[in-house]
Amino acid sequence: MEDKQLHLQQYFSPVSADEWEAEVERVLKGRKAATLQKSLYEGLTQQPLYHQADDTLSPDTAFANAGFSRSVAAFERRQAGWDIRQVYDSGALEQVAEAIATDIQRGVNSLWLVPGWAATHPSSLGAGGLVLQRLDGLRSLLKDVNLAETPISLAAGTALLPSLVWLTEAANDKGVSPSSLMGSVYVDPIGMLASHGELPHGLESAWSELALGLKWREQHQAELDLWSASGLVFHDAGASAAQELAFILASAVETLRQMEQRGADLTKVAAAGFAQVGVGRHMFVEMAKVRALRMLWAKVMKACGVDAAHHPVFVHAVTSRVTTAQRDPWVNFLRNTAECFSAVTGGADAVTITPFERALGVPGELGLRMAVKTQLVLEKESHLSRVVDPAAGSWYVESMTDSLAREAWALFQTIEGQGGIVSCLREGSVHEWIAEVVAQKNKNSSKRKAPVLGVSEYANLEEEALKRPSWPDGPSEDPGFSGDLVHHLAEESDVAATMDALTQASQQGASVAALEAALHPEGAADSVEPLPVYRWAAAWEALREAVDAFAEKHGNAPSVFLANLGSIPEHKARAGFAQRFFAAGGVTSVSNDGFTDMDALAQAYAESGANGLVICGTDEAYVEQVESLMAAIKTHRPTFVALAGRPGEHEETWTNAGVTHYLYLGCDALSVLQSLHRALGVTA
């Protein structure tokens, strides 16, 4: 059947920007559309309306997107569907091998293996990595995997050559040559340094291994990617979208620079690299981030003399660990779905969904299954792979893509001006930039302008806690090895001899730590202040944990009496607000149908056994009854008395009468609840 072109504009009369503005003002009852502007963490302003009059998208812009999101190559990749990549970074090897076999049957396209020597933030994010202490461990893990058909993405940390040897040996057992392997065995030295704060053998050793690995790749005509410019560590620390992009670019440029200094062909270096990016909570910003990444990568490669059109960046997107919550973890399903949607519509080539219960401990079968099924539903049922760059033409997304690219490029130039990403890590500039964003995120979270559903908003105090096994400790490896491994990178010219020595030692039982120690006997350690891990829900969940400890010690959780004034219609809105407010802090509410007699209200409070009360009613009722209520309640000595609403001009009077806290939209809810906890004797 012949495709027909649709010209939708013929069905609609043209509408000018002024007409749109007038319609918005009508809906807002006279308020200007500009009052809906919103500041983003990138330093950008989100406009309420985007339209063709915006002049930021001229064809001459330095960040023109054509060719990198809507190319023929992009069309071919999208029609084939994206790569559903499952992560494996913990668990007994036998169980992981079974999970891998099951996941491949479910529809997983590639396997992301993270061994202990390559795990980032092992103590903070839980997973200490797969315990692969010997070559036989990897062989066992991949025993049922067809390595000629299933791409493997093996995180190498900084241990590229030992990791390469192990994967190629496992493949050799199956009759698969290095040139037939798909995926990557990749190093991320900068990410490892930023995460752990120290590289025992130093960056120079890591760069030397990568240079040797590139020679090996060329000799074996291998297609494996060997390095990653990753934004994941920075994303996990709380970086903004623009910052994450800038750090990815800076990491890529540092890698290219180091390889060029070692005589490598930059075109071949670029062909062996890919980008990793975290995908967070703001759907359209994250969509624009992935789109902007392609543009920026192409711009960097062009500046380095690499034909970007023939080497488009492979983007591996990972749903955010920053946004996951421990309380009401089922909401993480929704977060994962939205983040996956952003990644796919932004043009990611591979997507990994973080199992929904990861923040609680080792993911179970349900989490692993849903991480795959969610993507299958989006691909097979929602048909997200049928359209190339579906956000194209949206003035909002196009403008956001361009603005993000410009902000990221400006920060990237600042980083380069300060000596590069490594220098900025050593000097603490990266930490300071991210800390500024985190402070703003914390402010918005505290005021619930950026609520965490199920935690800071609509918390369910009746939920049955989901339990998961604690993360096991990472593997402890003794770098000592009695075998004869004397060849090291001082003799870089002989790639084959180095790899043969590593292979022989691996077959004799050497661990990766032992191999690295032998390769770099004089490697000088590099160290920086490690980046912290940020999670939106953490501060709020600390309140709930403190209440749980209080309840376990005292036999019951603290409670608040809803001092409802008047009829249900008169107090319902503020009573509901107050109930949700206190629930976010783990404090249960004692409700009622309302009171007109303040003495009766005071008596009901005394009989409730609640620790304090919150006054809920209309502004008129407050003016008439707050002072009389405070007089009636005084003899019962409540621990606190809160009022739902802004006090306005009555604040001094009501505070003098005994009101201790005021609850309203936009107040610092986290600080108020922390203050109430202190008054109640609830401590973390």
XYZ file of C-alpha atoms in Angstrom:
684
model
C 0.000 0.000 0.000
C 1.349 3.403 -0.964
C 2.144 5.741 1.908
C 0.184 8.983 1.853
C 1.626 12.226 3.090
C -0.547 14.096 5.551
C -0.552 17.880 5.537
C -2.310 18.544 8.814
C -1.965 22.287 8.537
C -4.649 22.345 5.855
C -7.215 21.343 8.468
C -6.405 24.164 10.900
C -6.441 27.902 10.626
C -3.119 29.606 11.422
C -2.829 30.813 15.014
C -0.333 33.540 15.890
C 1.862 33.615 18.971
C -0.092 36.620 20.248
C -3.323 34.644 19.980
C -1.790 31.792 21.963
C -0.620 34.254 24.627
C -4.101 35.781 24.825
C -5.695 32.342 25.226
C -3.284 31.456 28.027
C -4.070 34.707 29.820
C -7.787 34.011 29.467
C -7.381 30.607 31.120
C -5.208 32.188 33.821
C -7.912 34.823 34.415
C -5.735 37.759 33.496
C -2.361 36.532 34.684
C 0.470 36.792 32.191
C 1.815 33.589 30.640
C 5.258 34.568 31.920
C 4.088 33.817 35.462
C 4.264 30.124 34.526
C 7.980 30.256 33.780
C 10.023 27.726 35.727
C 13.719 27.767 36.555
C 15.620 24.580 35.813
C 18.754 23.269 37.494
C 20.688 23.893 34.291
C 20.280 27.637 34.765
C 17.659 27.644 32.014
C 14.129 28.958 32.139
C 11.306 26.711 31.040
C 8.791 28.805 29.122
C 5.044 28.124 29.201
C 4.828 28.402 25.400
C 7.232 27.515 22.613
C 6.434 28.425 19.026
C 7.879 29.002 15.596
C 8.819 32.562 16.431
C 11.653 31.268 18.634
C 14.861 32.139 16.816
C 17.186 29.768 18.667
C 16.765 27.038 16.083
C 18.116 28.606 12.914
C 19.733 26.218 10.422
C 23.041 27.992 10.952
C 23.228 27.211 14.651
C 26.495 25.601 15.755
C 24.461 22.865 17.392
C 22.292 21.976 14.398
C 20.833 18.561 15.059
C 20.293 17.393 11.488
C 22.253 14.296 10.603
C 22.711 12.985 14.127
C 19.182 12.278 15.321
C 17.377 11.893 12.002
C 19.974 10.301 9.736
C 19.544 7.148 7.656
C 21.791 5.336 10.130
C 19.553 6.481 12.978
C 16.508 5.256 11.047
C 18.057 1.830 10.519
C 19.020 1.524 14.179
C 15.581 2.579 15.350
C 13.733 0.189 13.054
C 15.749 -2.652 14.535
C 14.681 -1.600 18.023
C 16.945 -0.479 20.784
C 19.286 -2.741 22.715
C 17.611 -3.988 25.908
C 20.655 -4.293 28.152
C 20.313 -5.992 31.541
C 22.809 -5.286 34.315
C 24.366 -8.002 36.506
C 26.464 -6.678 39.365
C 25.841 -8.948 42.344
C 24.873 -12.436 43.392
C 26.308 -15.936 43.422
C 27.665 -16.872 40.009
C 25.414 -19.918 39.613
C 22.330 -17.834 40.316
C 23.476 -15.041 38.009
C 24.142 -17.566 35.224
C 20.578 -18.849 35.623
C 19.233 -15.298 35.601
C 21.167 -14.555 32.412
C 19.735 -17.610 30.658
C 16.215 -16.651 31.753
C 16.621 -13.018 30.725
C 17.836 -13.931 27.256
C 14.684 -15.979 26.792
C 12.635 -13.026 28.022
C 14.059 -10.713 25.371
C 17.286 -9.233 26.708
C 19.571 -8.281 23.828
C 22.868 -7.726 25.645
C 24.448 -8.390 29.029
C 26.093 -5.695 31.158
C 28.512 -7.432 33.516
C 30.010 -5.408 36.358
C 32.672 -7.349 38.310
C 34.002 -6.224 41.658
C 37.091 -4.560 40.217
C 34.898 -2.293 38.051
C 32.034 -1.455 40.433
C 31.473 2.223 41.130
C 30.311 3.432 44.540
C 30.145 -0.125 45.935
C 29.437 0.930 49.516
C 26.964 3.699 48.724
C 24.884 2.090 46.025
C 25.126 -1.378 47.426
C 26.431 -3.608 44.692
C 30.055 -4.492 45.201
C 30.156 -6.179 41.817
C 30.200 -9.765 40.633
C 32.694 -11.926 42.490
C 34.834 -12.964 39.543
C 38.096 -13.792 41.228
C 39.331 -16.251 38.626
C 38.950 -16.844 34.889
C 36.872 -19.937 35.590
C 34.291 -17.709 37.241
C 33.624 -15.821 33.998
C 33.595 -19.081 32.055
C 30.969 -20.422 34.436
C 28.923 -17.245 34.198
C 28.791 -17.367 30.396
C 28.507 -21.118 29.992
C 25.047 -20.995 28.408
C 25.522 -17.774 26.424
C 26.043 -17.813 22.660
C 28.815 -15.220 22.453
C 28.575 -15.099 18.671
C 25.021 -13.721 18.949
C 24.759 -12.022 22.343
C 26.695 -8.799 22.897
C 28.574 -8.582 26.196
C 29.361 -5.266 27.863
C 32.041 -6.115 30.415
C 32.983 -3.244 32.699
C 36.738 -3.347 33.184
C 37.207 -0.428 35.561
C 40.846 0.327 34.774
C 41.884 -3.312 34.195
C 41.360 -3.458 30.442
C 43.912 -6.068 29.389
C 43.070 -8.708 32.009
C 39.369 -8.212 31.277
C 39.982 -8.588 27.549
C 41.955 -11.769 28.137
C 39.212 -13.246 30.288
C 36.397 -12.540 27.816
C 38.359 -13.706 24.780
C 39.358 -16.896 26.620
C 35.729 -17.562 27.525
C 34.839 -16.975 23.869
C 37.678 -19.159 22.641
C 36.224 -22.058 24.651
C 33.109 -21.715 22.494
C 35.001 -21.352 19.229
C 34.255 -17.631 18.945
C 37.096 -15.424 17.702
C 37.792 -11.883 18.984
C 36.631 -10.460 15.654
C 33.231 -12.131 16.133
C 32.605 -10.762 19.637
C 30.017 -8.002 19.967
C 29.659 -5.373 22.650
C 32.425 -3.932 24.751
C 35.147 -4.547 27.274
C 35.490 -0.999 28.443
C 37.494 1.126 30.831
C 36.278 4.279 32.528
C 39.344 5.553 34.415
C 37.925 8.996 35.127
C 34.642 7.612 36.424
C 36.457 5.128 38.632
C 38.686 7.867 40.051
C 35.720 10.168 40.702
C 33.742 7.346 42.319
C 36.342 5.635 44.484
C 38.620 8.605 45.046
C 41.702 6.537 44.301
C 43.251 4.447 41.550
C 45.922 2.205 43.114
C 47.956 2.018 39.910
C 47.161 5.520 38.713
C 45.683 7.042 35.589
C 48.882 6.655 33.606
C 48.700 2.890 33.950
C 45.073 2.893 32.822
C 45.839 5.029 29.776
C 48.790 2.799 28.876
C 46.571 -0.275 29.004
C 43.987 1.396 26.784
C 46.650 2.290 24.232
C 47.796 -1.315 24.171
C 44.208 -2.510 23.975
C 43.615 -0.363 20.905
C 46.596 -2.029 19.217
C 45.156 -5.423 20.122
C 41.781 -4.373 18.694
C 43.336 -3.392 15.386
C 45.456 -6.545 15.137
C 42.459 -8.805 15.730
C 40.054 -6.708 13.654
C 37.803 -6.702 16.670
C 34.645 -4.601 16.927
C 34.587 -4.458 20.720
C 34.375 -0.977 22.241
C 37.208 -0.414 24.713
C 36.406 2.823 26.499
C 33.442 4.741 27.802
C 32.889 8.421 28.421
C 30.448 7.953 31.257
C 28.254 10.452 33.021
C 26.822 7.873 35.432
C 29.052 8.687 38.411
C 28.334 12.395 38.003
C 24.626 11.743 37.529
C 24.585 9.635 40.702
C 26.245 12.524 42.557
C 23.338 14.820 41.632
C 24.709 16.661 38.592
C 22.332 18.595 36.362
C 21.669 17.474 32.808
C 23.973 20.143 31.366
C 26.726 19.263 33.834
C 26.485 15.576 33.031
C 26.824 16.320 29.329
C 29.830 18.558 29.944
C 31.547 15.906 32.075
C 30.921 13.266 29.392
C 32.497 15.520 26.766
C 35.434 16.361 29.009
C 36.025 12.670 29.747
C 35.912 11.838 26.036
C 38.341 14.611 25.171
C 40.731 13.553 27.933
C 40.673 10.007 26.578
C 41.334 11.182 23.032
C 44.126 13.456 24.252
C 45.831 10.685 26.190
C 45.629 8.276 23.280
C 46.950 10.871 20.835
C 49.944 11.426 23.098
C 50.600 7.683 22.843
C 50.536 7.731 19.059
C 47.039 6.380 18.449
C 44.935 7.294 15.414
C 42.040 9.374 16.770
C 39.613 7.986 14.211
C 40.325 4.486 15.499
C 40.152 5.688 19.109
C 36.752 7.286 18.487
C 35.481 4.115 16.826
C 36.298 2.172 20.004
C 34.410 4.458 22.387
C 30.813 5.021 23.490
C 28.887 7.199 25.941
C 26.929 6.300 29.063
C 24.312 8.637 30.437
C 21.903 8.553 33.360
C 18.247 9.413 32.748
C 16.410 11.203 35.530
C 13.001 12.467 36.534
C 12.323 15.432 34.197
C 10.985 13.663 31.117
C 11.512 16.338 28.483
C 14.808 17.619 29.835
C 16.188 14.071 29.862
C 14.858 13.457 26.367
C 16.608 16.627 25.224
C 19.779 15.578 27.056
C 20.143 12.379 25.066
C 19.475 14.284 21.836
C 21.998 16.977 22.776
C 24.617 14.355 23.567
C 24.718 13.235 19.941
C 25.132 16.803 18.720
C 27.866 17.625 21.193
C 29.752 14.397 20.567
C 29.715 15.132 16.835
C 31.011 18.634 17.485
C 33.900 17.311 19.590
C 34.807 14.656 17.051
C 34.773 17.161 14.238
C 37.147 19.389 16.213
C 39.437 16.371 16.645
C 39.454 15.643 12.943
C 37.147 12.631 13.166
C 34.350 12.217 10.621
C 31.416 12.225 13.028
C 28.926 11.212 10.353
C 30.724 7.889 9.960
C 31.284 7.464 13.707
C 28.028 8.433 15.466
C 28.193 7.912 19.178
C 26.637 4.775 20.646
C 24.591 5.929 23.644
C 23.963 3.585 26.563
C 21.290 5.118 28.811
C 20.642 3.930 32.359
C 17.565 4.806 34.399
C 18.439 6.867 37.422
C 19.444 5.505 40.795
C 19.063 9.064 42.106
C 15.294 8.958 41.723
C 14.665 5.521 43.249
C 12.967 5.295 46.633
C 13.034 2.703 49.392
C 9.578 3.592 50.717
C 6.662 2.580 48.529
C 9.181 1.149 46.049
C 6.380 0.130 43.676
C 6.329 3.724 42.445
C 9.816 3.017 41.079
C 8.048 1.079 38.311
C 6.511 4.355 37.145
C 9.809 6.185 37.435
C 11.600 3.515 35.441
C 8.945 3.562 32.731
C 9.049 7.342 32.332
C 12.846 7.411 32.320
C 13.047 4.607 29.780
C 10.564 6.507 27.618
C 12.784 9.608 27.780
C 15.879 7.606 26.854
C 14.248 5.866 23.909
C 12.503 8.902 22.465
C 15.761 10.812 22.910
C 17.497 8.249 20.710
C 19.457 6.002 23.085
C 20.928 2.920 21.415
C 20.939 0.724 24.530
C 18.848 1.106 27.671
C 19.309 -0.440 31.090
C 16.481 -0.184 33.607
C 17.603 -0.215 37.205
C 15.600 -2.933 39.046
C 12.891 -1.198 41.062
C 14.045 -2.515 44.458
C 17.743 -1.823 44.018
C 17.746 0.890 46.707
C 16.592 -1.767 49.199
C 19.192 -4.422 48.454
C 19.876 -7.234 46.034
C 17.167 -7.212 43.320
C 14.859 -10.198 43.233
C 13.331 -12.086 40.336
C 10.455 -9.621 40.045
C 12.772 -6.640 39.699
C 14.896 -8.313 37.042
C 11.835 -9.474 35.125
C 10.137 -6.089 35.167
C 13.355 -4.357 34.071
C 13.054 -6.355 30.846
C 9.278 -6.476 30.458
C 8.904 -2.721 30.825
C 11.145 -2.200 27.820
C 9.395 -4.908 25.818
C 6.021 -3.253 26.403
C 7.378 0.128 25.307
C 8.961 -1.395 22.208
C 6.512 -4.076 21.109
C 3.208 -2.647 22.300
C 3.811 1.110 22.378
C 5.927 0.881 19.195
C 8.447 3.479 20.339
C 10.982 2.039 17.929
C 8.825 2.790 14.892
C 9.618 6.513 14.755
C 13.032 8.121 14.408
C 13.487 11.054 16.762
C 9.788 11.459 17.631
C 10.485 14.702 19.514
C 11.699 16.386 16.314
C 9.600 19.407 15.446
C 8.442 20.002 19.005
C 9.448 23.595 19.621
C 9.779 22.821 23.304
C 12.086 19.825 22.935
C 14.063 21.333 20.065
C 14.618 24.535 22.041
C 15.514 22.579 25.189
C 17.964 20.424 23.204
C 19.675 23.495 21.790
C 19.787 25.301 25.154
C 21.152 22.250 26.976
C 23.816 21.802 24.323
C 24.904 25.427 24.706
C 25.003 25.273 28.505
C 26.946 22.015 28.434
C 29.374 23.355 25.849
C 30.033 26.467 27.935
C 30.837 24.366 31.012
C 32.951 22.017 28.901
C 34.995 24.991 27.736
C 35.409 26.082 31.364
C 36.650 22.604 32.268
C 39.147 22.635 29.419
C 40.251 26.118 30.433
C 41.044 24.806 33.909
C 43.232 21.991 32.580
C 40.661 19.283 31.859
C 38.363 17.022 33.822
C 41.105 15.370 35.887
C 42.442 18.721 37.062
C 38.932 19.850 37.943
C 38.409 16.674 39.986
C 41.696 17.157 41.814
C 40.983 20.806 42.552
C 37.405 20.101 43.654
C 35.727 22.228 40.969
C 33.525 19.342 39.856
C 32.426 18.767 43.435
C 31.585 22.455 43.880
C 29.573 22.671 40.666
C 27.548 19.594 41.528
C 27.100 20.721 45.148
C 25.442 23.932 43.929
C 22.896 21.914 41.969
C 22.324 19.480 44.829
C 21.679 22.402 47.189
C 18.967 23.659 44.848
C 17.526 20.159 44.499
C 17.454 19.781 48.278
C 15.723 23.131 48.612
C 13.027 22.143 46.129
C 12.692 18.721 47.707
C 12.370 20.201 51.203
C 9.616 22.505 50.017
C 8.032 19.660 48.033
C 8.299 21.652 44.826
C 10.000 18.500 43.561
C 7.982 15.872 45.457
C 8.872 12.209 45.708
C 5.629 10.324 45.173
C 5.011 7.800 47.930
C 7.616 9.431 50.162
C 7.296 13.198 50.546
C 3.821 13.183 48.996
C 1.075 10.597 49.496
C 3.142 8.477 51.852
C 1.467 5.206 52.751
C 2.019 4.543 56.458
C 0.167 1.248 56.193
C 2.439 -0.231 53.549
C 4.084 -3.553 54.212
C 7.803 -3.016 53.951
C 9.441 -4.791 51.041
C 12.490 -6.746 52.167
C 15.491 -7.581 50.047
C 18.790 -9.253 51.032
C 21.544 -6.842 51.978
C 24.271 -6.246 49.470
C 27.188 -8.610 50.052
C 30.659 -7.254 50.549
C 32.701 -6.873 47.404
C 35.326 -9.477 46.563
C 38.547 -9.315 48.503
C 41.448 -10.193 46.280
C 45.036 -10.869 47.234
C 47.219 -9.290 44.549
C 49.958 -11.782 45.299
C 50.505 -14.492 42.694
C 53.190 -17.126 42.557
C 53.087 -17.646 38.797
C 55.692 -16.382 36.388
C 54.295 -13.073 35.097
C 57.177 -10.761 34.373
C 56.127 -8.981 31.185
C 54.657 -5.555 31.863
C 53.757 -2.368 30.061
C 57.304 -1.062 30.019
C 57.546 -3.174 26.869
C 54.379 -1.887 25.185
C 55.532 -2.610 21.666
C 54.908 -6.346 21.905
C 51.142 -6.601 22.331
C 51.019 -10.324 21.666
C 53.641 -11.135 24.307
C 51.788 -9.121 26.935
C 48.460 -10.763 26.175
C 50.045 -14.228 26.060
C 51.599 -13.664 29.479
C 48.270 -12.501 30.885
C 46.506 -15.485 29.350
C 48.989 -17.952 30.796
C 48.772 -16.392 34.252
C 44.957 -16.339 34.091
C 44.864 -20.014 33.192
C 47.054 -20.688 36.227
C 44.512 -18.973 38.494
C 45.695 -15.357 38.727
C 43.073 -12.819 39.758
C 42.577 -9.503 38.000
C 44.144 -7.752 40.981
C 47.203 -9.976 40.660
C 47.438 -9.329 36.947
C 47.172 -5.582 37.442
C 49.840 -5.626 40.149
C 52.171 -7.507 37.824
C 51.444 -5.200 34.900
C 52.115 -2.064 36.900
C 54.656 -2.866 39.613
C 55.657 0.773 39.865
C 52.331 2.438 39.105
C 51.827 5.571 41.205
C 48.384 5.928 42.762
C 46.115 8.854 41.869
C 43.630 10.206 44.367
C 40.857 12.816 44.558
C 37.962 13.494 46.887
C 35.361 10.880 45.882
C 32.035 12.165 44.660
C 29.140 11.441 47.029
C 25.952 9.631 46.044
C 22.720 11.571 45.974
C 19.178 10.260 46.210
C 16.094 12.488 46.149
C 14.219 10.487 48.760
C 17.052 9.920 51.259
C 16.371 12.814 53.653
C 12.656 12.049 53.739
C 13.237 8.355 54.265
C 15.498 9.217 57.200
C 12.422 10.671 58.917
C 10.517 7.440 58.422
C 13.454 5.360 59.653
C 13.672 7.509 62.786
C 9.951 6.981 63.468
C 10.327 3.228 62.949
C 13.111 3.171 65.538
C 10.987 5.287 67.889
C 8.008 2.944 67.498
C 10.136 -0.112 68.121
C 11.497 1.430 71.315
C 8.252 2.911 72.674
C 5.686 0.514 71.263
C 3.912 3.004 69.020
C 4.652 5.727 66.499
C 3.969 9.405 67.313
C 0.580 10.744 66.232
C -1.127 14.060 65.606
C -4.734 14.983 66.348
C -6.544 16.784 63.530
C -8.247 19.705 65.279
C -10.902 20.116 62.601
C -12.960 23.285 62.895
C -16.530 23.329 61.619
C -18.235 21.005 59.174
C -16.487 18.532 56.854
C -16.668 20.829 53.789
C -15.090 23.592 55.863
C -12.074 21.656 57.085
C -11.667 18.800 54.607
C -9.145 20.399 52.249
C -6.726 21.508 54.946
C -7.227 18.365 57.013
C -6.273 16.266 54.012
C -3.247 18.471 53.398
C -2.175 18.184 57.035
C -2.642 14.428 57.082
C -0.418 14.003 54.003
C 2.087 16.477 55.446
C 2.549 14.520 58.668
C 2.493 11.163 56.906
C 5.626 12.228 55.001
C 7.336 12.379 58.387
C 5.939 9.040 59.561
C 3.457 10.660 61.966
C -0.036 9.129 61.954
C -3.159 11.286 62.098
C -6.209 10.933 64.334
C -9.177 12.323 62.419
C -12.759 13.330 63.201
C -15.770 15.033 61.612
C -15.061 18.459 63.101
C -15.953 20.581 66.134
C -17.693 23.866 66.856
C -17.176 23.647 70.638
C -13.517 24.241 71.535
C -13.826 22.595 74.964
C -15.187 19.451 73.301
C -12.314 19.547 70.838
C -9.784 19.851 73.657
C -11.360 16.910 75.471
C -11.320 14.787 72.312
C -7.646 15.602 71.877
C -6.869 14.550 75.442
C -8.670 11.240 74.957
C -6.943 10.539 71.608
C -3.521 10.025 73.144
C -1.957 12.020 70.301
C 1.319 13.813 70.909
C 0.211 17.087 69.371
C -2.464 18.629 67.212
C -2.857 20.496 63.949
C -5.627 23.045 63.503
C -7.547 22.663 60.244
C -10.296 24.951 59.015
C -11.092 28.083 57.038
C -9.318 31.406 57.417
C -12.475 32.831 58.961
C -12.663 30.024 61.520
C -9.032 30.619 62.456
C -9.687 34.287 63.215
C -12.686 33.431 65.336
C -11.537 30.261 67.140
C -7.744 29.790 67.285
C -7.235 31.820 70.445
C -10.148 30.185 72.256
C -8.931 26.741 71.186
C -5.451 27.478 72.480
C -6.904 28.531 75.810
C -8.962 25.329 75.999
C -6.077 23.072 75.026
C -3.461 24.693 77.248
C -4.086 22.466 80.283
C -3.423 19.333 78.216
C 0.093 20.527 77.305
C 0.459 19.227 73.763
C 4.017 18.726 72.550
C 3.256 20.914 69.555
C 0.392 22.796 67.989
C 0.507 23.282 64.240
C -1.839 25.260 62.027
C -2.593 24.325 58.421
C -2.361 27.523 56.416
C -0.445 30.775 56.239
C -0.824 32.904 59.372
C -0.456 36.227 57.579
C -0.939 39.215 59.848
C -2.060 36.946 62.712
C 1.280 35.141 63.103
C 2.459 37.055 66.163
C -0.914 36.737 67.937
C -1.276 33.027 67.267
C 2.327 32.252 68.062
C 1.981 34.042 71.391
C -1.160 31.986 72.005
C 0.862 28.766 71.587
C 0.915 27.785 67.885
C 4.357 26.341 67.215
C 4.357 25.524 63.491
C 2.605 26.674 60.324
C 2.022 24.285 57.429
C 1.317 25.554 53.919
C 2.199 24.941 50.298
C 5.759 26.069 49.715
C 6.872 25.934 53.327
C 10.074 24.072 54.175
C 8.203 20.890 54.967
C 11.321 18.824 55.649
C 12.648 21.332 58.188
C 9.234 21.593 59.879
C 9.008 17.819 60.235
C 12.574 17.593 61.503
C 11.693 20.224 64.102
C 8.590 18.288 65.103
C 10.666 15.122 65.414
C 13.019 16.872 67.798
C 10.071 18.102 69.860
C 8.699 14.549 69.988
C 12.032 13.037 70.931
C 12.300 11.178 67.634
C 15.950 10.994 66.674
C 17.679 9.282 63.797
